[in-house]
């Protein structure tokens, strides 16, 4: 079902969810908007994971460069690298949740 009426009437409703607003603006169904938004969220999570992994590698490289002359400083860089990996793991968990939500939303769309 395509949205074929003036979206300003839709947007005047104070009880609209963000998904309904996106559906109205993009002129798609709520189910389509849900899948699109979840897919966009998944992509942002993937990008954030890549950034954290890159940062972790940067800190690890700095630790390797620093260790010969400043072992204590290298230890701080190792801690920073480890923190980035922890954040990346949390983001992977969120991405798994997003995948489940996308699957559910897609099956809704297929119905």
mmCIF file with all atom_site columns, C-alpha atoms in Angstrom:
data_model
loop_
_atom_site.group_PDB
_atom_site.id
_atom_site.type_symbol
_atom_site.label_atom_id
_atom_site.label_alt_id
_atom_site.label_comp_id
_atom_site.label_asym_id
_atom_site.label_entity_id
_atom_site.label_seq_id
_atom_site.pdbx_PDB_ins_code
_atom_site.Cartn_x
_atom_site.Cartn_y
_atom_site.Cartn_z
_atom_site.occupancy
_atom_site.B_iso_or_equiv
_atom_site.pdbx_formal_charge
_atom_site.auth_seq_id
_atom_site.auth_comp_id
_atom_site.auth_asym_id
_atom_site.auth_atom_id
_atom_site.pdbx_PDB_model_num
ATOM 1   C CA . UNK A 1 1   ? 0.000  0.000   0.000  1.00 0.00 ? 1   UNK A CA 1
ATOM 2   C CA . UNK A 1 2   ? 1.603  3.247   -1.106 1.00 0.00 ? 2   UNK A CA 1
ATOM 3   C CA . UNK A 1 3   ? 0.985  6.466   0.760  1.00 0.00 ? 3   UNK A CA 1
ATOM 4   C CA . UNK A 1 4   ? -0.791 8.662   -1.753 1.00 0.00 ? 4   UNK A CA 1
ATOM 5   C CA . UNK A 1 5   ? -2.116 11.589  0.248  1.00 0.00 ? 5   UNK A CA 1
ATOM 6   C CA . UNK A 1 6   ? -0.608 14.819  1.501  1.00 0.00 ? 6   UNK A CA 1
ATOM 7   C CA . UNK A 1 7   ? 1.978  13.927  4.141  1.00 0.00 ? 7   UNK A CA 1
ATOM 8   C CA . UNK A 1 8   ? 1.432  17.135  6.110  1.00 0.00 ? 8   UNK A CA 1
ATOM 9   C CA . UNK A 1 9   ? -1.843 15.716  7.437  1.00 0.00 ? 9   UNK A CA 1
ATOM 10  C CA . UNK A 1 10  ? 0.034  12.599  8.509  1.00 0.00 ? 10  UNK A CA 1
ATOM 11  C CA . UNK A 1 11  ? 2.769  14.598  10.200 1.00 0.00 ? 11  UNK A CA 1
ATOM 12  C CA . UNK A 1 12  ? 0.323  16.736  12.206 1.00 0.00 ? 12  UNK A CA 1
ATOM 13  C CA . UNK A 1 13  ? -0.593 13.731  14.370 1.00 0.00 ? 13  UNK A CA 1
ATOM 14  C CA . UNK A 1 14  ? 1.306  14.049  17.682 1.00 0.00 ? 14  UNK A CA 1
ATOM 15  C CA . UNK A 1 15  ? 1.086  10.282  18.249 1.00 0.00 ? 15  UNK A CA 1
ATOM 16  C CA . UNK A 1 16  ? 3.078  9.271   15.186 1.00 0.00 ? 16  UNK A CA 1
ATOM 17  C CA . UNK A 1 17  ? 6.015  6.962   15.570 1.00 0.00 ? 17  UNK A CA 1
ATOM 18  C CA . UNK A 1 18  ? 9.246  7.724   13.780 1.00 0.00 ? 18  UNK A CA 1
ATOM 19  C CA . UNK A 1 19  ? 8.614  4.796   11.469 1.00 0.00 ? 19  UNK A CA 1
ATOM 20  C CA . UNK A 1 20  ? 5.257  6.211   10.433 1.00 0.00 ? 20  UNK A CA 1
ATOM 21  C CA . UNK A 1 21  ? 6.837  9.600   9.775  1.00 0.00 ? 21  UNK A CA 1
ATOM 22  C CA . UNK A 1 22  ? 9.510  8.000   7.584  1.00 0.00 ? 22  UNK A CA 1
ATOM 23  C CA . UNK A 1 23  ? 6.839  5.991   5.770  1.00 0.00 ? 23  UNK A CA 1
ATOM 24  C CA . UNK A 1 24  ? 4.861  9.138   5.077  1.00 0.00 ? 24  UNK A CA 1
ATOM 25  C CA . UNK A 1 25  ? 7.883  11.128  3.930  1.00 0.00 ? 25  UNK A CA 1
ATOM 26  C CA . UNK A 1 26  ? 9.214  8.343   1.718  1.00 0.00 ? 26  UNK A CA 1
ATOM 27  C CA . UNK A 1 27  ? 5.703  7.459   0.535  1.00 0.00 ? 27  UNK A CA 1
ATOM 28  C CA . UNK A 1 28  ? 6.064  3.787   1.426  1.00 0.00 ? 28  UNK A CA 1
ATOM 29  C CA . UNK A 1 29  ? 4.249  1.461   3.776  1.00 0.00 ? 29  UNK A CA 1
ATOM 30  C CA . UNK A 1 30  ? 5.059  1.356   7.462  1.00 0.00 ? 30  UNK A CA 1
ATOM 31  C CA . UNK A 1 31  ? 6.392  -2.184  7.035  1.00 0.00 ? 31  UNK A CA 1
ATOM 32  C CA . UNK A 1 32  ? 8.709  -1.043  4.220  1.00 0.00 ? 32  UNK A CA 1
ATOM 33  C CA . UNK A 1 33  ? 9.888  1.906   6.312  1.00 0.00 ? 33  UNK A CA 1
ATOM 34  C CA . UNK A 1 34  ? 10.624 -0.397  9.245  1.00 0.00 ? 34  UNK A CA 1
ATOM 35  C CA . UNK A 1 35  ? 12.786 -2.661  7.059  1.00 0.00 ? 35  UNK A CA 1
ATOM 36  C CA . UNK A 1 36  ? 14.583 0.309   5.487  1.00 0.00 ? 36  UNK A CA 1
ATOM 37  C CA . UNK A 1 37  ? 15.307 1.951   8.846  1.00 0.00 ? 37  UNK A CA 1
ATOM 38  C CA . UNK A 1 38  ? 16.539 -1.284  10.376 1.00 0.00 ? 38  UNK A CA 1
ATOM 39  C CA . UNK A 1 39  ? 18.756 -1.879  7.346  1.00 0.00 ? 39  UNK A CA 1
ATOM 40  C CA . UNK A 1 40  ? 20.182 1.636   7.651  1.00 0.00 ? 40  UNK A CA 1
ATOM 41  C CA . UNK A 1 41  ? 20.794 1.031   11.367 1.00 0.00 ? 41  UNK A CA 1
ATOM 42  C CA . UNK A 1 42  ? 22.570 -2.232  10.525 1.00 0.00 ? 42  UNK A CA 1
ATOM 43  C CA . UNK A 1 43  ? 24.839 -0.380  8.092  1.00 0.00 ? 43  UNK A CA 1
ATOM 44  C CA . UNK A 1 44  ? 25.681 2.265   10.708 1.00 0.00 ? 44  UNK A CA 1
ATOM 45  C CA . UNK A 1 45  ? 26.534 -0.515  13.160 1.00 0.00 ? 45  UNK A CA 1
ATOM 46  C CA . UNK A 1 46  ? 28.761 -2.192  10.561 1.00 0.00 ? 46  UNK A CA 1
ATOM 47  C CA . UNK A 1 47  ? 30.537 1.121   9.949  1.00 0.00 ? 47  UNK A CA 1
ATOM 48  C CA . UNK A 1 48  ? 30.996 1.675   13.687 1.00 0.00 ? 48  UNK A CA 1
ATOM 49  C CA . UNK A 1 49  ? 32.469 -1.824  14.089 1.00 0.00 ? 49  UNK A CA 1
ATOM 50  C CA . UNK A 1 50  ? 34.968 -1.111  11.293 1.00 0.00 ? 50  UNK A CA 1
ATOM 51  C CA . UNK A 1 51  ? 35.938 2.168   12.958 1.00 0.00 ? 51  UNK A CA 1
ATOM 52  C CA . UNK A 1 52  ? 36.476 0.480   16.338 1.00 0.00 ? 52  UNK A CA 1
ATOM 53  C CA . UNK A 1 53  ? 38.606 -2.255  14.759 1.00 0.00 ? 53  UNK A CA 1
ATOM 54  C CA . UNK A 1 54  ? 40.679 0.334   12.917 1.00 0.00 ? 54  UNK A CA 1
ATOM 55  C CA . UNK A 1 55  ? 41.146 2.300   16.142 1.00 0.00 ? 55  UNK A CA 1
ATOM 56  C CA . UNK A 1 56  ? 42.139 -0.865  17.978 1.00 0.00 ? 56  UNK A CA 1
ATOM 57  C CA . UNK A 1 57  ? 44.775 -1.629  15.368 1.00 0.00 ? 57  UNK A CA 1
ATOM 58  C CA . UNK A 1 58  ? 46.061 1.942   15.566 1.00 0.00 ? 58  UNK A CA 1
ATOM 59  C CA . UNK A 1 59  ? 46.445 1.682   19.365 1.00 0.00 ? 59  UNK A CA 1
ATOM 60  C CA . UNK A 1 60  ? 48.105 -1.730  19.046 1.00 0.00 ? 60  UNK A CA 1
ATOM 61  C CA . UNK A 1 61  ? 50.571 -0.328  16.486 1.00 0.00 ? 61  UNK A CA 1
ATOM 62  C CA . UNK A 1 62  ? 51.349 2.567   18.817 1.00 0.00 ? 62  UNK A CA 1
ATOM 63  C CA . UNK A 1 63  ? 51.905 0.104   21.658 1.00 0.00 ? 63  UNK A CA 1
ATOM 64  C CA . UNK A 1 64  ? 54.355 -1.842  19.505 1.00 0.00 ? 64  UNK A CA 1
ATOM 65  C CA . UNK A 1 65  ? 56.229 1.327   18.540 1.00 0.00 ? 65  UNK A CA 1
ATOM 66  C CA . UNK A 1 66  ? 56.268 2.611   22.130 1.00 0.00 ? 66  UNK A CA 1
ATOM 67  C CA . UNK A 1 67  ? 57.094 -0.596  24.027 1.00 0.00 ? 67  UNK A CA 1
ATOM 68  C CA . UNK A 1 68  ? 60.891 -0.575  23.480 1.00 0.00 ? 68  UNK A CA 1
ATOM 69  C CA . UNK A 1 69  ? 61.395 2.811   25.145 1.00 0.00 ? 69  UNK A CA 1
ATOM 70  C CA . UNK A 1 70  ? 58.225 3.270   27.275 1.00 0.00 ? 70  UNK A CA 1
ATOM 71  C CA . UNK A 1 71  ? 56.649 0.014   28.469 1.00 0.00 ? 71  UNK A CA 1
ATOM 72  C CA . UNK A 1 72  ? 54.209 1.838   30.750 1.00 0.00 ? 72  UNK A CA 1
ATOM 73  C CA . UNK A 1 73  ? 52.991 4.022   27.906 1.00 0.00 ? 73  UNK A CA 1
ATOM 74  C CA . UNK A 1 74  ? 52.648 0.954   25.703 1.00 0.00 ? 74  UNK A CA 1
ATOM 75  C CA . UNK A 1 75  ? 50.480 -0.626  28.367 1.00 0.00 ? 75  UNK A CA 1
ATOM 76  C CA . UNK A 1 76  ? 48.082 2.323   28.134 1.00 0.00 ? 76  UNK A CA 1
ATOM 77  C CA . UNK A 1 77  ? 47.896 1.884   24.369 1.00 0.00 ? 77  UNK A CA 1
ATOM 78  C CA . UNK A 1 78  ? 47.165 -1.824  24.834 1.00 0.00 ? 78  UNK A CA 1
ATOM 79  C CA . UNK A 1 79  ? 44.350 -0.928  27.239 1.00 0.00 ? 79  UNK A CA 1
ATOM 80  C CA . UNK A 1 80  ? 42.917 1.475   24.655 1.00 0.00 ? 80  UNK A CA 1
ATOM 81  C CA . UNK A 1 81  ? 43.100 -1.214  21.956 1.00 0.00 ? 81  UNK A CA 1
ATOM 82  C CA . UNK A 1 82  ? 41.345 -3.647  24.258 1.00 0.00 ? 82  UNK A CA 1
ATOM 83  C CA . UNK A 1 83  ? 38.609 -1.122  24.981 1.00 0.00 ? 83  UNK A CA 1
ATOM 84  C CA . UNK A 1 84  ? 38.011 -0.663  21.254 1.00 0.00 ? 84  UNK A CA 1
ATOM 85  C CA . UNK A 1 85  ? 37.669 -4.428  20.851 1.00 0.00 ? 85  UNK A CA 1
ATOM 86  C CA . UNK A 1 86  ? 35.171 -4.519  23.722 1.00 0.00 ? 86  UNK A CA 1
ATOM 87  C CA . UNK A 1 87  ? 33.097 -1.792  22.067 1.00 0.00 ? 87  UNK A CA 1
ATOM 88  C CA . UNK A 1 88  ? 33.273 -3.648  18.731 1.00 0.00 ? 88  UNK A CA 1
ATOM 89  C CA . UNK A 1 89  ? 31.982 -6.809  20.452 1.00 0.00 ? 89  UNK A CA 1
ATOM 90  C CA . UNK A 1 90  ? 29.047 -4.892  21.936 1.00 0.00 ? 90  UNK A CA 1
ATOM 91  C CA . UNK A 1 91  ? 28.281 -3.430  18.527 1.00 0.00 ? 91  UNK A CA 1
ATOM 92  C CA . UNK A 1 92  ? 28.371 -6.922  17.006 1.00 0.00 ? 92  UNK A CA 1
ATOM 93  C CA . UNK A 1 93  ? 25.769 -7.995  19.572 1.00 0.00 ? 93  UNK A CA 1
ATOM 94  C CA . UNK A 1 94  ? 23.601 -5.036  18.586 1.00 0.00 ? 94  UNK A CA 1
ATOM 95  C CA . UNK A 1 95  ? 24.090 -5.953  14.935 1.00 0.00 ? 95  UNK A CA 1
ATOM 96  C CA . UNK A 1 96  ? 22.893 -9.497  15.654 1.00 0.00 ? 96  UNK A CA 1
ATOM 97  C CA . UNK A 1 97  ? 19.802 -7.991  17.277 1.00 0.00 ? 97  UNK A CA 1
ATOM 98  C CA . UNK A 1 98  ? 19.323 -5.786  14.227 1.00 0.00 ? 98  UNK A CA 1
ATOM 99  C CA . UNK A 1 99  ? 19.554 -8.836  11.955 1.00 0.00 ? 99  UNK A CA 1
ATOM 100 C CA . UNK A 1 100 ? 16.805 -10.551 13.954 1.00 0.00 ? 100 UNK A CA 1
ATOM 101 C CA . UNK A 1 101 ? 14.656 -7.433  13.793 1.00 0.00 ? 101 UNK A CA 1
ATOM 102 C CA . UNK A 1 102 ? 15.230 -7.095  10.042 1.00 0.00 ? 102 UNK A CA 1
ATOM 103 C CA . UNK A 1 103 ? 14.232 -10.734 9.586  1.00 0.00 ? 103 UNK A CA 1
ATOM 104 C CA . UNK A 1 104 ? 11.024 -10.201 11.549 1.00 0.00 ? 104 UNK A CA 1
ATOM 105 C CA . UNK A 1 105 ? 10.217 -6.947  9.760  1.00 0.00 ? 105 UNK A CA 1
ATOM 106 C CA . UNK A 1 106 ? 10.916 -8.537  6.378  1.00 0.00 ? 106 UNK A CA 1
ATOM 107 C CA . UNK A 1 107 ? 8.599  -11.430 7.132  1.00 0.00 ? 107 UNK A CA 1
ATOM 108 C CA . UNK A 1 108 ? 5.948  -8.869  8.126  1.00 0.00 ? 108 UNK A CA 1
ATOM 109 C CA . UNK A 1 109 ? 6.507  -7.188  4.786  1.00 0.00 ? 109 UNK A CA 1
ATOM 110 C CA . UNK A 1 110 ? 6.113  -10.487 2.940  1.00 0.00 ? 110 UNK A CA 1
ATOM 111 C CA . UNK A 1 111 ? 2.731  -11.156 4.604  1.00 0.00 ? 111 UNK A CA 1
#
